XYZ file of C-alpha atoms in Angstrom:
275
model
C 67.880 69.731 13.566
C 65.827 72.628 12.253
C 62.052 72.596 12.430
C 61.860 72.744 8.610
C 64.029 69.598 8.196
C 62.056 67.750 10.873
C 58.759 68.503 9.106
C 60.247 67.370 5.774
C 61.477 64.045 7.235
C 58.101 63.436 8.856
C 56.354 64.002 5.528
C 58.706 61.543 3.789
C 58.095 58.953 6.507
C 54.322 59.273 6.165
C 54.412 58.888 2.390
C 56.767 55.883 2.618
C 54.820 54.182 5.396
C 53.570 50.680 4.387
C 50.365 51.358 6.317
C 49.403 53.927 3.703
C 50.415 51.834 0.700
C 47.675 50.296 -1.431
C 47.085 48.607 -4.762
C 44.709 49.539 -7.570
C 44.257 47.124 -10.466
C 42.040 46.237 -13.408
C 41.610 42.632 -14.538
C 39.912 40.747 -17.355
C 38.747 37.118 -17.249
C 37.901 35.225 -20.438
C 36.808 31.649 -21.016
C 36.289 29.229 -23.903
C 34.211 26.068 -23.730
C 31.269 24.879 -21.662
C 29.934 27.562 -19.314
C 32.273 30.188 -20.796
C 29.734 33.002 -20.503
C 29.549 32.557 -16.721
C 33.307 33.050 -16.324
C 33.717 36.251 -18.347
C 34.257 39.457 -16.382
C 36.053 42.782 -16.216
C 36.759 44.341 -12.840
C 38.509 47.267 -11.235
C 39.652 46.876 -7.667
C 41.422 48.415 -4.683
C 43.271 46.579 -1.908
C 44.662 48.133 1.254
C 45.983 45.738 3.882
C 43.045 43.468 4.715
C 40.484 45.768 3.066
C 39.410 45.403 -0.556
C 36.776 46.518 -3.020
C 36.175 44.785 -6.375
C 33.787 46.516 -8.795
C 32.232 44.505 -11.642
C 32.324 46.524 -14.867
C 31.271 43.477 -16.909
C 30.131 40.084 -15.632
C 28.489 36.947 -16.995
C 27.787 35.623 -13.502
C 24.272 36.575 -12.305
C 25.407 36.275 -8.678
C 27.998 38.998 -9.324
C 26.188 41.219 -11.822
C 27.781 44.208 -13.530
C 27.315 47.379 -11.496
C 27.739 45.547 -8.202
C 30.846 45.198 -6.082
C 32.474 43.054 -3.379
C 33.922 44.472 -0.161
C 35.837 43.121 2.806
C 37.684 44.650 5.759
C 39.288 41.469 7.105
C 41.017 39.813 4.159
C 37.895 38.014 2.949
C 36.887 36.251 6.143
C 33.741 38.385 5.926
C 33.008 39.150 2.293
C 29.938 40.940 0.911
C 28.511 41.475 -2.570
C 26.692 44.811 -2.799
C 23.954 45.520 -5.348
C 23.481 49.325 -5.509
C 20.559 49.021 -7.931
C 18.514 46.873 -5.518
C 20.075 48.401 -2.394
C 20.853 44.914 -1.084
C 23.931 42.970 -0.029
C 24.821 39.278 0.127
C 27.161 37.714 2.638
C 29.766 35.456 1.046
C 30.940 33.183 3.851
C 34.071 31.529 2.427
C 33.917 28.696 4.955
C 30.226 28.126 4.247
C 30.918 28.143 0.512
C 33.399 25.314 1.085
C 30.747 23.483 3.077
C 28.292 24.121 0.239
C 30.573 22.338 -2.233
C 31.095 19.457 0.154
C 27.386 19.317 0.977
C 26.380 19.422 -2.672
C 28.782 16.567 -3.451
C 27.097 14.495 -0.743
C 23.635 15.294 -2.097
C 24.516 13.904 -5.536
C 26.727 11.220 -3.994
C 29.867 12.542 -5.660
C 33.167 10.831 -4.945
C 36.679 11.997 -5.819
C 39.412 9.397 -6.209
C 42.844 8.889 -7.795
C 43.663 12.538 -7.031
C 47.082 13.940 -7.735
C 48.731 17.382 -7.654
C 51.990 17.977 -9.542
C 54.259 21.004 -9.459
C 55.673 21.044 -12.999
C 58.228 23.709 -12.182
C 58.780 27.414 -11.707
C 60.890 29.989 -13.504
C 61.212 33.771 -13.930
C 58.019 34.937 -15.604
C 59.014 38.389 -16.814
C 56.927 41.507 -16.294
C 53.136 41.467 -16.011
C 51.419 44.845 -15.516
C 54.871 46.270 -14.798
C 55.842 43.900 -11.976
C 58.354 41.009 -12.096
C 56.678 37.614 -11.749
C 57.432 33.958 -11.164
C 55.845 31.505 -13.612
C 54.404 28.437 -11.853
C 53.020 25.366 -13.621
C 50.704 22.817 -12.012
C 48.798 19.738 -13.115
C 45.875 18.488 -11.020
C 44.084 15.252 -11.917
C 41.316 13.173 -10.376
C 38.491 10.761 -11.130
C 34.969 11.930 -10.341
C 32.031 9.599 -9.848
C 28.470 10.852 -9.366
C 25.217 9.089 -8.696
C 22.103 11.104 -9.553
C 18.648 9.499 -9.288
C 20.216 6.072 -9.512
C 22.302 6.925 -12.584
C 26.069 6.607 -12.210
C 28.436 8.851 -14.149
C 32.212 8.692 -14.057
C 34.727 11.030 -15.638
C 38.415 11.796 -15.449
C 39.489 15.411 -15.025
C 42.895 16.934 -15.805
C 43.515 20.593 -14.978
C 46.700 22.296 -16.157
C 47.531 25.744 -14.816
C 50.071 28.385 -15.782
C 50.256 31.122 -13.151
C 52.356 34.285 -13.191
C 52.576 35.522 -9.604
C 54.175 38.753 -8.342
C 56.185 38.149 -5.118
C 56.177 41.879 -4.311
C 52.408 41.931 -3.788
C 51.648 41.331 -0.111
C 48.265 43.033 0.491
C 46.223 40.241 2.093
C 42.912 41.388 0.600
C 44.181 40.876 -2.968
C 43.259 37.234 -2.444
C 39.522 37.820 -2.693
C 39.894 38.118 -6.494
C 43.492 37.231 -7.344
C 43.111 33.821 -5.741
C 46.015 31.438 -5.279
C 43.962 28.473 -4.074
C 41.117 26.933 -6.117
C 37.624 26.356 -4.661
C 37.068 23.287 -2.505
C 36.705 19.929 -4.238
C 34.615 18.641 -1.336
C 37.282 16.056 -0.456
C 39.270 17.080 2.677
C 42.335 15.027 1.769
C 42.449 16.358 -1.790
C 41.760 19.953 -0.660
C 44.635 19.763 1.842
C 46.957 18.373 -0.835
C 46.142 21.196 -3.281
C 46.502 23.883 -0.591
C 49.831 22.495 0.595
C 51.305 22.594 -2.913
C 49.835 25.832 -4.260
C 50.248 27.593 -0.923
C 53.993 27.723 -1.611
C 53.380 30.321 -4.310
C 54.836 33.729 -3.448
C 52.737 36.883 -3.828
C 49.510 36.966 -5.844
C 48.678 35.968 -9.450
C 48.673 38.733 -12.058
C 48.000 36.311 -14.897
C 46.753 32.745 -15.164
C 45.654 30.263 -17.827
C 43.716 27.172 -16.736
C 42.941 24.293 -19.124
C 40.444 21.764 -17.802
C 39.780 18.577 -19.777
C 36.973 16.257 -18.711
C 36.746 12.779 -20.277
C 33.694 10.584 -19.721
C 33.686 6.771 -19.533
C 32.985 6.556 -23.291
C 36.150 8.536 -24.051
C 34.414 11.767 -25.054
C 36.387 14.843 -23.937
C 35.482 18.468 -23.329
C 38.041 21.210 -22.686
C 37.507 24.591 -21.056
C 40.198 27.287 -21.111
C 39.914 30.172 -18.649
C 42.383 33.052 -18.550
C 42.730 35.974 -16.156
C 45.088 38.902 -16.566
C 45.687 42.118 -14.684
C 45.822 44.753 -17.412
C 46.574 47.779 -15.224
C 48.262 48.035 -11.835
C 49.152 51.007 -9.658
C 51.069 50.861 -6.397
C 49.986 54.093 -4.748
C 47.891 55.540 -1.955
C 44.412 54.020 -1.866
C 41.792 56.284 -3.484
C 38.885 57.525 -1.435
C 36.619 54.465 -1.817
C 34.542 52.729 0.838
C 35.208 49.158 1.942
C 31.917 48.984 3.857
C 28.367 47.931 3.008
C 26.298 51.158 2.729
C 24.012 51.877 5.673
C 20.365 50.960 5.178
C 20.960 48.205 2.607
C 18.946 44.991 3.078
C 20.669 41.622 3.443
C 19.555 38.777 1.139
C 21.013 35.322 0.532
C 22.600 34.462 -2.810
C 19.363 32.786 -3.916
C 17.464 36.069 -3.712
C 15.462 34.908 -0.684
C 13.821 32.125 -2.692
C 15.548 29.222 -0.987
C 12.981 28.445 1.675
C 13.347 26.004 4.520
C 13.043 23.122 2.074
C 15.952 24.242 -0.093
C 19.103 22.413 1.109
C 21.412 24.687 -0.892
C 20.042 27.830 0.753
C 20.336 26.112 4.131
C 24.001 25.367 3.525
C 24.626 28.984 2.583
C 22.963 30.418 5.677
C 19.235 30.758 5.089
C 16.872 33.117 3.343
C 16.138 36.787 3.028
C 16.775 38.743 6.205
C 14.842 41.851 7.151
């Protein structure tokens, strides 16, 4: 084999190597109903293996303000929100966030019962952002009872989800934004049931529509519809972006250091401002 051919084959192998492959995407989230403004966002993001960066172009969530970004280098096990304007970063401990939900439910004496997860079927979903997808449909229902300052409130919740997932997407870090599993309900048995069913989904969601209807004991219902869609997707080499927190930035908790020792929510999330 000539030296010229050998160099050519090496170049082809490098370009085709999965280790160099990455994903760039842009996604929009919209919501209608109670708390809709908190759900709205527009992001652009890069994922490369277990590393990811999600930049918030628009955001209604004050904890993830526009101009900031999330980064991880281990698939989200250690996840940070960076605020370039304030030169600060916040640690998002996924496990602690689950504990926060469970802890908060205990603080208001919240109980989940009559929970059920149904897989309503799956079928070819066509192309979304240029990739073939599988369309999954789920229905999750449960009764929620809360006791706050001696007042008891009970409601029934039904959540219906349509998810278009792309089996070809395998970059682990895509999951920090294109999530397959919902946040914890604070009920271990229910959480395990949801994970077991939705964990069967192949790839990562490129589009989803979630309809949540809450009915109180008087029969009054409220419905929230949240949709997410990847509007642009490129399977290419990862651009020259950093997946690290910039040196010299100060770490704060998600309560801006205002939690204090007496704030149980700040305690659950790991404390106050760190110098």
